[in-house]
Short mmCIF file of C-alpha atoms in Angstrom, two decimals:
data_model
loop_
_atom_site.label_atom_id
_atom_site.label_comp_id
_atom_site.label_asym_id
_atom_site.label_seq_id
_atom_site.Cartn_x
_atom_site.Cartn_y
_atom_site.Cartn_z
CA UNK A 168 0.37 0.07 -0.07
CA UNK A 169 2.76 2.49 0.52
CA UNK A 170 6.26 2.31 -1.15
CA UNK A 171 9.10 3.24 1.31
CA UNK A 172 10.24 7.04 1.85
CA UNK A 173 6.73 8.09 0.59
CA UNK A 174 4.07 9.54 2.55
CA UNK A 175 1.57 8.37 -0.38
CA UNK A 176 -0.35 5.82 0.20
CA UNK A 177 -1.23 3.64 -2.86
CA UNK A 178 -5.25 3.27 -1.66
CA UNK A 179 -7.69 2.34 -4.30
CA UNK A 180 -10.55 4.88 -5.83
CA UNK A 181 -14.03 3.32 -6.98
CA UNK A 182 -13.71 6.10 -10.05
CA UNK A 183 -10.52 3.68 -11.19
CA UNK A 184 -12.64 0.52 -11.77
CA UNK A 185 -13.81 0.10 -15.36
CA UNK A 186 -16.40 -1.84 -14.06
CA UNK A 187 -18.06 1.52 -12.25
CA UNK A 188 -21.68 1.80 -14.14
CA UNK A 189 -21.51 4.81 -16.16
CA UNK A 190 -24.34 6.80 -13.94
CA UNK A 191 -22.55 6.13 -11.13
CA UNK A 192 -19.09 7.85 -12.84
CA UNK A 193 -21.09 10.47 -14.44
CA UNK A 194 -22.52 11.50 -10.89
CA UNK A 195 -19.71 11.36 -8.95
CA UNK A 196 -17.61 13.39 -12.28
CA UNK A 197 -20.65 15.91 -11.73
CA UNK A 198 -20.43 16.35 -7.98
CA UNK A 199 -16.16 17.36 -8.65
CA UNK A 200 -17.38 19.73 -11.15
CA UNK A 201 -19.48 21.46 -8.36
CA UNK A 202 -16.22 21.22 -5.94
CA UNK A 203 -14.43 22.28 -8.42
CA UNK A 204 -16.45 25.21 -8.70
CA UNK A 205 -16.67 25.80 -4.95
CA UNK A 206 -12.85 26.12 -4.69
CA UNK A 207 -12.19 28.00 -7.35
CA UNK A 208 -10.25 26.18 -9.54
CA UNK A 209 -11.34 27.56 -12.59
CA UNK A 210 -9.39 31.23 -11.56
CA UNK A 211 -6.53 29.05 -10.04
CA UNK A 212 -6.08 27.39 -13.47
CA UNK A 213 -6.30 30.69 -15.18
CA UNK A 214 -3.78 32.44 -12.74
CA UNK A 215 -0.83 29.57 -13.82
CA UNK A 216 -1.45 29.11 -17.29
CA UNK A 217 -0.44 32.77 -17.43
CA UNK A 218 2.39 32.59 -15.21
CA UNK A 219 3.12 29.40 -17.35
CA UNK A 220 3.15 31.69 -20.68
CA UNK A 221 5.68 33.75 -19.20
CA UNK A 222 8.23 30.90 -19.04
CA UNK A 223 7.66 29.42 -22.44
CA UNK A 224 5.98 29.72 -25.82
CA UNK A 225 3.02 27.90 -26.32
CA UNK A 226 -0.28 27.54 -28.23
CA UNK A 227 -2.26 24.38 -27.17
CA UNK A 228 -2.60 22.85 -24.19
CA UNK A 229 -3.72 18.99 -24.02
CA UNK A 230 -4.81 18.03 -21.13
CA UNK A 231 -4.00 14.35 -19.57
CA UNK A 232 -6.93 12.09 -18.27
CA UNK A 233 -9.33 14.72 -18.99
CA UNK A 234 -12.49 12.31 -18.35
CA UNK A 235 -15.28 14.45 -18.85
CA UNK A 236 -13.76 17.58 -19.84
CA UNK A 237 -13.08 18.71 -16.31
CA UNK A 238 -12.46 22.46 -15.65
CA UNK A 239 -10.40 23.09 -18.26
CA UNK A 240 -13.16 24.29 -20.59
CA UNK A 241 -14.39 26.90 -18.53
CA UNK A 242 -10.06 27.76 -17.84
CA UNK A 243 -9.40 27.77 -21.78
CA UNK A 244 -12.98 29.94 -22.18
CA UNK A 245 -11.99 32.24 -19.47
CA UNK A 246 -8.35 32.90 -20.94
CA UNK A 247 -9.25 33.52 -24.57
CA UNK A 248 -11.79 36.03 -23.26
CA UNK A 249 -8.91 38.11 -21.25
CA UNK A 250 -6.64 40.33 -22.64
CA UNK A 251 -3.38 38.89 -21.21
CA UNK A 252 -1.73 37.39 -24.37
CA UNK A 253 -2.79 38.17 -27.94
CA UNK A 254 -2.81 34.62 -29.34
CA UNK A 255 -5.31 32.94 -28.50
CA UNK A 256 -4.63 29.30 -26.65
CA UNK A 257 -6.42 26.22 -27.89
CA UNK A 258 -7.12 23.06 -25.77
CA UNK A 259 -7.14 19.77 -26.79
CA UNK A 260 -8.23 17.18 -24.54
CA UNK A 261 -7.58 13.77 -24.48
CA UNK A 262 -7.53 10.62 -22.72
CA UNK A 263 -5.97 6.97 -22.37
CA UNK A 264 -9.58 5.58 -22.90
CA UNK A 265 -11.83 8.32 -24.22
CA UNK A 266 -15.51 7.87 -24.28
CA UNK A 267 -16.56 7.85 -27.64
CA UNK A 268 -19.77 9.74 -26.40
CA UNK A 269 -17.94 11.96 -24.89
CA UNK A 270 -15.66 13.18 -27.62
CA UNK A 271 -18.36 13.54 -29.91
CA UNK A 272 -20.57 15.63 -27.72
CA UNK A 273 -17.58 18.07 -27.29
CA UNK A 274 -16.62 18.24 -30.85
CA UNK A 275 -20.18 19.00 -31.73
CA UNK A 276 -20.71 21.88 -29.00
CA UNK A 277 -19.13 24.08 -31.62
CA UNK A 278 -16.64 25.76 -29.29
CA UNK A 279 -13.99 27.65 -30.70
CA UNK A 280 -10.63 26.30 -30.02
CA UNK A 281 -11.80 24.01 -28.02
CA UNK A 282 -11.90 19.67 -29.09
CA UNK A 283 -11.82 16.48 -27.74
CA UNK A 284 -8.93 13.53 -29.35
CA UNK A 285 -10.37 10.75 -30.56
CA UNK A 286 -7.30 8.30 -29.73
CA UNK A 287 -5.37 6.98 -27.16
CA UNK A 288 -3.13 9.47 -25.29
CA UNK A 289 -1.26 7.58 -22.65
CA UNK A 290 0.35 10.36 -20.10
CA UNK A 291 3.96 8.67 -19.16
CA UNK A 292 4.59 8.92 -22.91
CA UNK A 293 4.62 12.48 -23.05
CA UNK A 294 6.36 12.49 -26.28
CA UNK A 295 4.06 10.47 -28.35
CA UNK A 296 1.26 12.98 -27.14
CA UNK A 297 -0.10 16.13 -29.56
CA UNK A 298 2.50 19.27 -29.20
CA UNK A 299 1.32 21.86 -26.36
CA UNK A 300 1.70 22.51 -22.75
CA UNK A 301 0.74 19.13 -21.21
CA UNK A 302 -1.89 19.46 -18.11
CA UNK A 303 -2.84 17.57 -15.61
CA UNK A 304 -5.87 18.83 -13.34
CA UNK A 305 -6.42 16.60 -9.94
CA UNK A 306 -5.46 13.76 -11.43
CA UNK A 307 -1.51 12.85 -10.82
CA UNK A 308 -2.38 11.22 -7.69
CA UNK A 309 -4.20 8.15 -9.43
CA UNK A 310 -0.58 7.99 -10.62
CA UNK A 311 1.26 5.04 -8.78
CA UNK A 312 4.46 5.78 -7.93
CA UNK A 313 5.92 4.03 -11.30
CA UNK A 314 3.91 5.55 -13.10
CA UNK A 315 4.37 9.13 -11.30
CA UNK A 316 8.08 8.70 -11.88
CA UNK A 317 7.67 7.87 -15.95
CA UNK A 318 5.73 11.08 -16.09
CA UNK A 319 7.95 13.23 -14.64
CA UNK A 320 10.86 11.76 -16.40
CA UNK A 321 9.09 11.80 -20.23
CA UNK A 322 8.56 15.69 -19.69
CA UNK A 323 12.21 15.93 -18.87
CA UNK A 324 13.77 13.80 -21.05
CA UNK A 325 11.65 14.86 -24.30
CA UNK A 326 11.80 18.28 -22.46
CA UNK A 327 8.36 18.47 -22.93
CA UNK A 328 6.57 21.66 -20.43
CA UNK A 329 4.35 19.74 -18.11
CA UNK A 330 1.91 21.57 -15.79
CA UNK A 331 0.20 19.40 -12.78
CA UNK A 332 -2.23 20.88 -10.44
CA UNK A 333 -3.58 18.85 -7.71
CA UNK A 334 -6.62 20.84 -5.53
CA UNK A 335 -5.81 19.13 -2.10
CA UNK A 336 -2.42 18.68 0.15
CA UNK A 337 -1.76 15.54 1.98
CA UNK A 338 -0.31 17.08 5.03
CA UNK A 339 -2.72 14.95 7.94
CA UNK A 340 -0.62 12.66 9.95
CA UNK A 341 -1.39 9.39 8.44
CA UNK A 342 -2.65 7.53 12.17
CA UNK A 343 -4.68 11.10 12.31
CA UNK A 344 -6.17 10.64 8.87
CA UNK A 345 -7.36 6.57 9.96
CA UNK A 346 -8.68 7.72 13.07
CA UNK A 347 -10.78 10.47 11.87
CA UNK A 348 -11.74 8.36 8.95
CA UNK A 349 -15.42 7.69 10.25
CA UNK A 350 -16.05 11.42 11.01
CA UNK A 351 -14.54 12.79 7.51
CA UNK A 352 -16.45 10.21 5.72
CA UNK A 353 -19.50 11.35 7.44
CA UNK A 354 -18.64 14.84 6.87
CA UNK A 355 -17.86 14.10 2.69
CA UNK A 356 -21.78 12.00 2.77
CA UNK A 357 -23.33 15.54 3.92
CA UNK A 358 -21.55 17.39 1.53
CA UNK A 359 -22.56 14.99 -1.65
CA UNK A 360 -26.25 15.15 -0.59
CA UNK A 361 -25.86 18.97 -0.04
CA UNK A 362 -24.12 19.95 -3.59
CA UNK A 363 -26.07 17.46 -5.42
CA UNK A 364 -28.83 20.25 -6.50
CA UNK A 365 -25.78 22.51 -8.14
CA UNK A 366 -25.44 19.79 -10.41
CA UNK A 367 -25.99 20.65 -14.20
CA UNK A 368 -27.81 19.38 -15.92
CA UNK A 369 -29.14 17.39 -12.70
CA UNK A 370 -31.08 14.19 -13.98
CA UNK A 371 -33.01 11.35 -13.04
CA UNK A 372 -30.10 8.99 -12.13
CA UNK A 373 -28.39 11.49 -10.40
CA UNK A 374 -30.75 12.31 -8.28
CA UNK A 375 -31.68 8.25 -7.61
CA UNK A 376 -28.62 7.42 -6.64
CA UNK A 377 -28.62 10.47 -4.58
CA UNK A 378 -31.20 9.84 -2.49
CA UNK A 379 -32.88 7.41 -2.73
CA UNK A 380 -29.98 4.34 -3.58
CA UNK A 381 -27.15 6.53 -2.16
CA UNK A 382 -24.56 5.07 -3.70
CA UNK A 383 -22.77 8.24 -5.39
CA UNK A 384 -22.37 9.85 -1.61
CA UNK A 385 -20.92 7.01 -0.17
CA UNK A 386 -18.39 6.54 -3.07
CA UNK A 387 -17.81 9.99 -3.36
CA UNK A 388 -16.82 10.32 0.49
CA UNK A 389 -14.17 6.98 0.20
CA UNK A 390 -12.84 8.50 -3.14
CA UNK A 391 -12.69 12.04 -1.63
CA UNK A 392 -10.62 10.58 1.77
CA UNK A 393 -8.19 7.96 -0.25
CA UNK A 394 -6.91 10.69 -2.63
CA UNK A 395 -6.16 12.76 0.55
CA UNK A 396 -4.14 10.02 1.01
CA UNK A 397 -3.23 9.44 -2.51
CA UNK A 398 -1.46 12.52 -2.82
CA UNK A 399 1.40 13.23 -3.59
CA UNK A 400 3.44 15.97 -1.06
CA UNK A 401 6.33 18.01 -1.70
CA UNK A 402 9.04 15.48 -0.24
CA UNK A 403 7.17 12.94 -2.57
CA UNK A 404 7.51 14.90 -5.72
CA UNK A 405 11.48 15.71 -5.39
CA UNK A 406 12.32 11.62 -4.67
CA UNK A 407 10.29 10.90 -7.46
CA UNK A 408 12.59 12.59 -9.36
CA UNK A 409 15.35 11.52 -8.00
CA UNK A 410 18.92 13.06 -9.13
CA UNK A 411 18.58 12.74 -12.49
CA UNK A 412 17.93 16.52 -13.57
CA UNK A 413 19.47 17.49 -16.21
CA UNK A 414 20.33 21.56 -16.74
CA UNK A 415 18.45 22.88 -19.59
CA UNK A 416 14.52 21.86 -17.80
CA UNK A 417 13.48 23.02 -14.64
CA UNK A 418 10.74 22.27 -12.15
CA UNK A 419 9.17 23.99 -10.01
CA UNK A 420 6.85 22.93 -6.95
CA UNK A 421 4.53 25.22 -4.58
CA UNK A 422 1.42 25.93 -3.43
CA UNK A 423 -1.47 27.23 -5.39
CA UNK A 424 -2.73 30.32 -4.82
CA UNK A 425 -5.90 32.34 -5.03
CA UNK A 426 -6.31 35.99 -5.75
CA UNK A 427 -7.19 35.99 -2.21
CA UNK A 428 -3.62 34.80 -1.09
CA UNK A 429 -5.42 31.93 0.35
CA UNK A 430 -3.83 28.31 -0.38
CA UNK A 431 -5.27 26.28 -3.60
CA UNK A 432 -3.44 23.24 -3.37
CA UNK A 433 -0.04 22.93 -5.31
CA UNK A 434 1.11 22.75 -8.63
CA UNK A 435 4.42 21.20 -10.19
CA UNK A 436 5.50 22.84 -13.84
CA UNK A 437 8.27 21.24 -15.30
CA UNK A 438 9.28 23.32 -19.00
CA UNK A 439 12.80 23.27 -21.05
CA UNK A 440 14.96 26.35 -20.18
CA UNK A 441 16.83 26.63 -23.64
CA UNK A 442 15.76 25.77 -27.01
#
């Protein structure tokens, strides 16, 4: 469960299992979108993208592990509406196992500069991914240490710019996390019940599996708590990077901030320092 030397624990999340029924998976995704709005992920990511553009030039973002789209669609729309940077940024959503319905839906929306790549894109093989800044939004913690190392190593070896954002931090002592787990799970179940009316569009299946057969709140609660202990700490990331750093590629690991100065998770940014 826990790799030697890392604080992160390799727990499971139900959302990682391919057998999870689609109505449940969609219900969880809908709750996560509400959570992103509550946490202000869009504003945080907009600032991080602007910050990254000061370091390197790019006109496309290739988002890895996009699933149903996540917050990046709104992020790109906000960036392109702003006056910072005269060149619009295009967004290419990707996934290792892209859902055909999701690909068709996103590509049929007619949004300028936004599309979903229909072919499989494997995060550890960044050199095979379409060009542009690679982003991973609240998905890096899903990667076991071996895969996480490969992703970081692939970015550095192939001189691919990579921006990782995690919405939370793994800063609770493991023993305390286990002791408080019953309370934490109860709080998240209640949160799911309260957040559900803000889901758009609110479907019959979302209501059914939330209030009648409360599968979604229970899975949301466990996945939410498991993700806390699956998140890599700053020290974990440094160990994953190891000592094989090159002179012409730079890594930055720092807390992400909201406009009011409050912490909003953390980011990992890697980029080539010379052309």
